[in-house]
Short mmCIF file of C-alpha atoms in Angstrom, two decimals:
data_model
loop_
_atom_site.label_atom_id
_atom_site.label_comp_id
_atom_site.label_asym_id
_atom_site.label_seq_id
_atom_site.Cartn_x
_atom_site.Cartn_y
_atom_site.Cartn_z
CA MET A 171 -0.23 -0.10 -0.17
CA SER A 172 1.14 3.29 -0.92
CA THR A 173 2.37 5.47 1.79
CA ILE A 174 2.63 9.78 2.58
CA LYS A 175 6.11 9.48 1.29
CA ASP A 176 5.57 7.51 -1.26
CA VAL A 177 3.74 10.59 -2.81
CA ALA A 178 6.11 13.13 -1.81
CA ALA A 179 9.07 11.10 -3.20
CA LEU A 180 7.07 11.19 -6.98
CA ALA A 181 5.92 14.51 -6.29
CA GLY A 182 9.62 16.17 -5.36
CA VAL A 183 8.04 17.78 -2.62
CA SER A 184 8.37 17.20 1.35
CA PHE A 185 5.71 14.73 3.23
CA THR A 186 4.41 17.43 5.01
CA THR A 187 3.85 19.47 2.40
CA VAL A 188 1.63 16.48 1.00
CA SER A 189 0.16 16.61 4.39
CA HIS A 190 -0.68 20.47 4.37
CA VAL A 191 -2.08 19.80 0.73
CA LEU A 192 -4.73 16.82 1.44
CA ASN A 193 -5.73 18.06 5.29
CA GLU A 194 -5.65 21.64 3.73
CA THR A 195 -3.57 22.62 6.84
CA ARG A 196 -1.78 25.83 5.75
CA PRO A 197 -1.02 27.40 2.40
CA VAL A 198 0.57 25.57 -0.84
CA SER A 199 1.73 26.90 -3.96
CA ALA A 200 -0.20 25.99 -6.83
CA GLU A 201 2.33 23.88 -8.90
CA ALA A 202 3.27 21.95 -5.29
CA ARG A 203 -0.64 21.05 -5.02
CA ARG A 204 -0.60 20.29 -8.69
CA ARG A 205 2.27 17.78 -8.37
CA VAL A 206 0.98 16.16 -4.94
CA LEU A 207 -2.30 15.94 -6.87
CA ALA A 208 -0.75 14.92 -9.78
CA ALA A 209 1.33 11.88 -7.80
CA VAL A 210 -1.97 10.58 -5.31
CA GLU A 211 -3.92 9.84 -8.35
CA GLU A 212 -1.18 8.13 -10.35
CA ILE A 213 -0.07 5.47 -7.70
CA GLY A 214 -3.95 5.35 -5.62
CA TYR A 215 -2.62 6.98 -2.33
CA LEU A 216 -5.41 6.53 -0.40
CA PRO A 217 -5.31 8.97 3.15
CA SER A 218 -5.72 6.71 6.64
CA ALA A 219 -9.14 7.28 7.80
CA VAL A 220 -7.92 6.40 11.68
CA ALA A 221 -5.04 8.87 11.60
CA ARG A 222 -7.03 11.43 10.17
CA SER A 223 -9.63 11.60 12.84
CA LEU A 224 -6.61 11.34 15.74
CA ARG A 225 -5.92 14.70 14.17
CA LYS A 226 -9.58 15.94 14.00
CA SER A 227 -11.31 14.21 16.76
CA GLU A 228 -13.78 13.35 13.93
CA THR A 229 -14.56 10.54 11.81
CA ARG A 230 -17.63 11.44 9.57
CA ILE A 231 -19.39 8.12 10.28
CA ILE A 232 -22.68 7.89 11.63
CA GLY A 233 -23.92 4.78 13.55
CA VAL A 234 -27.24 3.50 12.52
CA LEU A 235 -28.74 0.84 14.54
CA VAL A 236 -32.00 -0.62 13.50
CA PRO A 237 -34.46 -3.66 14.95
CA ASN A 238 -35.08 -5.22 11.74
CA VAL A 239 -33.37 -5.03 8.25
CA GLN A 240 -35.79 -7.56 6.58
CA ASN A 241 -38.46 -5.46 7.47
CA PRO A 242 -39.39 -2.93 4.80
CA PHE A 243 -39.73 -0.19 6.54
CA PHE A 244 -36.15 -0.25 8.08
CA ALA A 245 -34.77 -0.64 4.90
CA GLU A 246 -36.65 2.55 3.31
CA LEU A 247 -35.62 4.45 6.68
CA VAL A 248 -32.32 3.41 6.36
CA CYS A 249 -32.08 4.56 2.35
CA GLY A 250 -33.42 7.77 3.23
CA VAL A 251 -30.97 8.56 6.59
CA GLU A 252 -27.62 7.31 3.94
CA GLU A 253 -28.99 9.55 1.54
CA THR A 254 -28.83 13.01 3.78
CA CYS A 255 -25.79 11.99 5.35
CA ARG A 256 -24.36 11.17 2.31
CA LEU A 257 -24.61 14.30 0.76
CA ALA A 258 -23.18 16.14 4.11
CA GLY A 259 -20.02 13.97 3.47
CA TYR A 260 -20.85 11.25 5.84
CA SER A 261 -20.45 7.84 5.82
CA VAL A 262 -23.34 5.06 7.11
CA PHE A 263 -22.31 2.16 9.80
CA LEU A 264 -25.65 0.47 9.58
CA CYS A 265 -26.17 -2.56 12.38
CA ASN A 266 -28.92 -4.98 13.20
CA SER A 267 -30.28 -5.53 16.11
CA ASP A 268 -32.34 -8.82 15.25
CA ASN A 269 -34.55 -7.39 17.75
CA ASP A 270 -32.38 -8.50 20.63
CA PRO A 271 -32.13 -6.10 23.17
CA LYS A 272 -28.94 -7.93 24.16
CA ARG A 273 -27.17 -7.56 20.87
CA GLN A 274 -28.88 -3.87 20.57
CA GLN A 275 -26.60 -3.56 23.83
CA GLN A 276 -23.31 -4.99 22.07
CA TYR A 277 -23.87 -2.96 18.55
CA MET A 278 -24.26 0.00 20.59
CA ARG A 279 -20.88 -0.59 21.99
CA THR A 280 -19.28 -1.37 18.96
CA LEU A 281 -20.69 1.88 17.35
CA LEU A 282 -18.99 3.79 20.58
CA GLU A 283 -16.00 2.06 20.26
CA LYS A 284 -15.58 3.23 15.97
CA ARG A 285 -15.59 6.74 17.63
CA ILE A 286 -19.06 7.90 16.09
CA ASP A 287 -19.64 11.40 15.04
CA GLY A 288 -23.55 10.22 15.50
CA LEU A 289 -25.98 7.86 16.06
CA LEU A 290 -29.45 6.91 15.06
CA LEU A 291 -31.59 4.07 16.30
CA SER A 292 -34.40 2.45 16.75
CA SER A 293 -34.54 0.75 19.60
CA ALA A 294 -35.65 -3.53 19.29
CA GLY A 295 -38.15 -2.79 22.51
CA ASP A 296 -37.87 -1.17 26.30
CA ASP A 297 -34.23 -1.65 27.37
CA GLU A 298 -32.94 -0.09 30.50
CA ALA A 299 -29.26 -0.88 30.20
CA LEU A 300 -29.57 1.14 26.33
CA ALA A 301 -30.43 4.20 28.33
CA GLN A 302 -27.19 3.62 30.48
CA ILE A 303 -25.13 3.15 27.49
CA PHE A 304 -27.22 6.65 25.88
CA GLN A 305 -25.96 8.77 29.17
CA MET A 306 -22.16 7.74 29.49
CA ALA A 307 -21.29 7.78 25.44
CA ARG A 308 -22.98 11.25 25.12
CA VAL A 309 -22.73 11.00 21.32
CA PRO A 310 -24.78 13.57 19.26
CA SER A 311 -28.21 10.80 18.95
CA VAL A 312 -31.29 10.96 16.93
CA THR A 313 -33.95 7.97 18.15
CA VAL A 314 -36.55 7.00 15.23
CA ASP A 315 -39.55 5.52 15.64
CA ARG A 316 -39.66 3.75 18.57
CA LEU A 317 -38.67 5.81 22.18
CA VAL A 318 -35.73 4.85 24.21
CA PRO A 319 -37.23 6.01 28.02
CA GLY A 320 -34.32 7.88 29.69
CA ALA A 321 -31.72 8.33 26.55
CA ARG A 322 -31.09 12.28 25.95
CA ALA A 323 -31.43 12.37 22.41
CA ASP A 324 -33.58 14.36 19.75
CA ARG A 325 -36.73 12.17 18.38
CA VAL A 326 -38.22 11.78 14.70
CA SER A 327 -41.14 9.91 14.52
CA VAL A 328 -44.71 9.52 12.81
CA ASN A 329 -48.18 10.41 14.82
CA ASN A 330 -49.21 7.19 15.38
CA ARG A 331 -52.32 7.79 17.19
CA GLU A 332 -54.27 10.06 15.16
CA GLY A 333 -52.55 7.29 12.01
CA ALA A 334 -54.56 4.67 13.65
CA ALA A 335 -57.85 7.10 14.52
CA ALA A 336 -57.22 7.87 10.91
CA ALA A 337 -57.43 4.07 9.60
CA VAL A 338 -60.47 3.32 11.75
CA ARG A 339 -62.15 6.44 10.32
CA HIS A 340 -62.18 5.44 7.13
CA LEU A 341 -63.28 1.90 7.99
CA LEU A 342 -66.34 3.81 10.25
CA GLU A 343 -67.15 6.10 6.90
CA LEU A 344 -67.91 2.83 5.02
CA GLY A 345 -70.10 1.56 7.38
CA HIS A 346 -68.25 -1.17 9.72
CA ARG A 347 -68.95 -0.98 12.84
CA ALA A 348 -66.77 -4.33 14.32
CA ILE A 349 -63.34 -3.60 13.90
CA GLY A 350 -60.91 -5.70 14.91
CA CYS A 351 -56.94 -4.46 15.80
CA ILE A 352 -53.71 -6.76 15.53
CA SER A 353 -51.51 -4.92 17.39
CA GLY A 354 -47.39 -5.17 18.15
CA PRO A 355 -46.20 -5.93 21.15
CA VAL A 356 -48.18 -4.27 23.94
CA GLU A 357 -44.59 -3.14 25.76
CA PHE A 358 -43.79 -1.52 22.71
CA GLU A 359 -44.61 2.79 22.68
CA VAL A 360 -45.56 2.47 19.17
CA ALA A 361 -47.86 -0.33 19.74
CA GLN A 362 -49.71 1.45 21.98
CA GLU A 363 -50.39 4.67 20.71
CA ARG A 364 -51.86 2.80 17.65
CA ILE A 365 -54.16 0.57 19.85
CA ALA A 366 -55.66 3.66 21.79
CA GLY A 367 -55.77 5.62 18.17
CA TRP A 368 -58.41 2.32 17.84
CA ARG A 369 -59.78 2.14 20.64
CA GLU A 370 -60.60 5.92 21.43
CA THR A 371 -61.72 6.58 17.68
CA LEU A 372 -64.23 3.44 18.03
CA GLN A 373 -65.89 4.58 21.50
CA ALA A 374 -66.15 8.09 20.24
CA ALA A 375 -68.64 6.64 17.23
CA GLY A 376 -70.37 5.22 20.28
CA ILE A 377 -68.85 1.45 19.80
CA GLU A 378 -67.22 -0.10 22.78
CA PRO A 379 -64.44 -2.19 21.49
CA GLN A 380 -64.68 -5.71 23.34
CA ALA A 381 -61.08 -7.58 24.60
CA HIS A 382 -61.66 -10.61 22.01
CA TRP A 383 -60.85 -7.83 19.08
CA LEU A 384 -57.75 -7.23 19.88
CA VAL A 385 -54.88 -9.59 19.37
CA HIS A 386 -51.00 -8.58 19.84
CA SER A 387 -48.70 -9.81 17.49
CA ASP A 388 -44.86 -8.66 16.66
CA PHE A 389 -44.62 -6.56 13.77
CA SER A 390 -44.02 -9.61 10.69
CA SER A 391 -46.49 -10.54 8.03
CA HIS A 392 -45.96 -14.53 10.02
CA GLY A 393 -47.12 -12.54 13.22
CA GLY A 394 -49.60 -11.18 11.48
CA TYR A 395 -50.53 -14.48 9.73
CA GLU A 396 -51.30 -16.02 12.96
CA ALA A 397 -52.80 -13.68 15.46
CA GLY A 398 -55.28 -12.61 11.87
CA LYS A 399 -56.13 -16.42 12.41
CA ARG A 400 -56.69 -16.33 16.12
CA LEU A 401 -58.52 -13.34 15.45
CA LEU A 402 -60.91 -14.35 13.01
CA GLU A 403 -61.71 -17.92 14.99
CA THR A 404 -62.43 -15.78 17.93
CA ALA A 405 -64.20 -12.44 16.56
CA PRO A 406 -66.40 -13.97 13.15
CA GLU A 407 -68.32 -10.77 13.58
CA LEU A 408 -65.53 -8.44 12.36
CA SER A 409 -66.14 -6.83 9.08
CA ALA A 410 -63.22 -5.38 9.32
CA VAL A 411 -59.76 -5.06 10.89
CA PHE A 412 -57.30 -2.08 11.74
CA ALA A 413 -53.56 -3.94 11.62
CA SER A 414 -50.46 -1.74 13.24
CA ASN A 415 -48.16 -2.18 10.33
CA ASP A 416 -48.41 -2.99 6.43
CA LEU A 417 -46.72 -6.56 7.37
CA MET A 418 -48.77 -7.77 9.65
CA ALA A 419 -51.61 -6.10 7.65
CA LEU A 420 -50.73 -8.42 4.71
CA GLY A 421 -49.99 -11.81 6.53
CA LEU A 422 -53.72 -11.13 8.16
CA MET A 423 -54.96 -11.23 4.34
CA ARG A 424 -53.20 -14.50 3.87
CA ALA A 425 -55.02 -15.92 7.45
CA ALA A 426 -57.94 -14.07 5.47
CA ALA A 427 -57.90 -15.82 2.38
CA GLU A 428 -57.76 -19.53 3.92
CA ALA A 429 -60.77 -18.85 6.51
CA ALA A 430 -62.87 -17.82 3.23
CA ARG A 431 -63.17 -14.05 4.14
CA PRO A 432 -62.08 -12.86 1.16
CA VAL A 433 -60.73 -8.70 1.10
CA PRO A 434 -62.59 -6.38 0.65
CA ALA A 435 -65.83 -8.31 0.11
CA SER A 436 -65.86 -10.38 3.12
CA LEU A 437 -63.24 -8.33 5.25
CA SER A 438 -61.56 -5.30 5.04
CA VAL A 439 -58.16 -4.23 6.34
CA VAL A 440 -56.41 -1.36 6.51
CA GLY A 441 -52.42 -1.21 7.54
CA PHE A 442 -50.09 0.99 8.69
CA ASP A 443 -46.86 2.68 7.30
CA ASP A 444 -47.30 2.58 3.67
CA ILE A 445 -44.05 0.28 2.76
CA GLU A 446 -43.76 0.12 -1.00
CA LEU A 447 -44.91 -3.30 -1.21
CA SER A 448 -48.32 -2.99 -0.26
CA ALA A 449 -49.29 -0.95 -3.56
CA TYR A 450 -48.06 -4.20 -5.05
CA ALA A 451 -50.04 -6.95 -2.95
CA TYR A 452 -53.23 -8.00 -4.45
CA PRO A 453 -55.77 -6.47 -3.02
CA SER A 454 -53.42 -3.77 -2.76
CA LEU A 455 -53.33 -2.32 0.32
CA THR A 456 -55.53 0.20 2.07
CA THR A 457 -52.62 2.32 4.46
CA VAL A 458 -51.58 5.15 7.11
CA GLY A 459 -48.39 6.70 6.74
CA CYS A 460 -45.91 9.06 5.50
CA SER A 461 -43.26 8.60 3.17
CA ILE A 462 -40.58 6.03 5.00
CA LYS A 463 -37.70 7.76 3.00
CA GLU A 464 -38.88 11.33 4.17
CA LEU A 465 -38.75 10.04 7.76
CA GLY A 466 -35.87 8.98 7.24
CA ARG A 467 -34.51 12.02 5.44
CA GLU A 468 -35.68 13.96 8.43
CA ALA A 469 -34.20 11.94 10.92
CA GLY A 470 -30.40 12.21 9.09
CA ARG A 471 -31.05 16.26 8.99
CA ALA A 472 -32.23 16.35 12.76
CA LEU A 473 -28.90 14.16 13.28
CA LEU A 474 -26.24 16.41 11.47
CA ALA A 475 -28.34 19.30 13.61
CA ARG A 476 -27.24 17.89 16.47
CA ILE A 477 -23.47 16.78 15.68
CA GLU A 478 -23.40 20.90 14.33
CA GLN A 479 -24.97 21.88 18.28
CA PRO A 480 -24.64 19.44 20.79
CA GLN A 481 -25.86 21.94 23.19
CA ALA A 482 -29.32 22.98 21.64
CA SER A 483 -32.80 22.08 23.43
CA LEU A 484 -33.49 18.48 22.38
CA ARG A 485 -36.40 18.56 19.97
CA GLU A 486 -39.55 16.45 18.77
CA VAL A 487 -39.76 16.18 15.14
CA LEU A 488 -43.47 14.47 14.64
CA MET A 489 -44.61 13.65 11.20
CA LYS A 490 -48.67 13.31 9.89
CA PRO A 491 -49.82 10.09 8.48
CA GLN A 492 -52.21 10.18 5.44
CA LEU A 493 -54.69 8.00 4.74
CA VAL A 494 -53.90 5.90 1.31
CA ARG A 495 -57.24 4.52 -0.04
CA ARG A 496 -56.46 1.09 -2.13
CA GLU A 497 -58.23 -1.96 -2.62
CA SER A 498 -58.45 -4.01 0.48
CA THR A 499 -61.28 -1.61 2.07
CA ALA A 500 -65.00 -1.10 1.09
CA ALA A 501 -68.27 -1.36 2.42
CA PRO A 502 -69.34 -4.11 4.61
CA ALA A 503 -71.38 -7.35 2.88
CA ALA A 504 -74.90 -7.15 4.12
CA LYS A 505 -74.28 -11.37 5.05
CA THR A 506 -71.87 -9.94 7.53
CA LEU A 507 -72.63 -11.13 10.81
CA PRO A 508 -73.51 -8.10 13.59
CA ALA A 509 -71.41 -7.34 16.06
CA LYS A 510 -71.46 -9.13 19.42
CA PRO A 511 -73.60 -6.64 22.26
CA ALA A 512 -71.03 -5.05 24.60
CA LYS A 513 -70.79 -7.30 28.25
CA ALA A 514 -70.14 -5.72 31.19
CA GLY A 515 -66.13 -5.70 32.00
CA LYS A 516 -65.27 -6.74 28.67
CA SER A 517 -64.48 -4.14 26.84
CA ALA A 518 -61.03 -4.08 25.44
#
């Protein structure tokens, strides 16, 4: 591998002159600069990123830690983050915790050992140790979508309660009254907010959601499939279901087909997130969400701002979701079974 001394010898200058040209630390004559850059190109010299980071106390690396890169939501999110950071001159170091809090902690330590300039995190779940690592690290940080209790970090997320409410209002306007919900893990704030939006909107319409109308799952398509089978078996009176993300909605649609409840003729389905895949399912999925790439871009911009002004007040960016109406929702069929009457102490 070529060294800075090789460049200096070929250019006919001192290695300190080469350093000044490459790091722009001192004015150098135009001729010396031309010879140095020509030598760098001729021998393919690559400056040491480690040495540069030690000199400048920066690495120009952003750490991104997400819970599941197989989930299209996070894949699209990272694309938006990477785009914004790359344009600002930063590289992105991506880690996948695979929804494992222990692995999440290990990757956090690895990223901090790399002396990253900033951290963007979507948490794998409620993890007290993670907040402690945050406090010790004191690295400019932004959390996306999922809250990390106790962490000093900016947050960029979607208004989950409002999005869930928009989904349920759409179903109510179509004439549905028995509307179920497939939720994410109960310990996630995101899941809690979407359940609240579902429940409050039904109650505002004079409908008391029944306990067996709500099933918890894990934000995966397989989880939505299994939850959908349980829900359709225990609550056959449902004419519509709000799934707390698009992957679970797609799994539910498969379960509905197997249960002879075709979508939307017998069962209307609404998801959340508006992943790109939702437009190409059959039938295409009605959902709520905002541009996931734009969510990533906004998170990247928030992190760059935090790096520039580490002492600024913490801020939260709450993006407004919109209903995207497609083919998976329709007015309830006349043959749909009526909702069971509410019983005292049995509401969700």
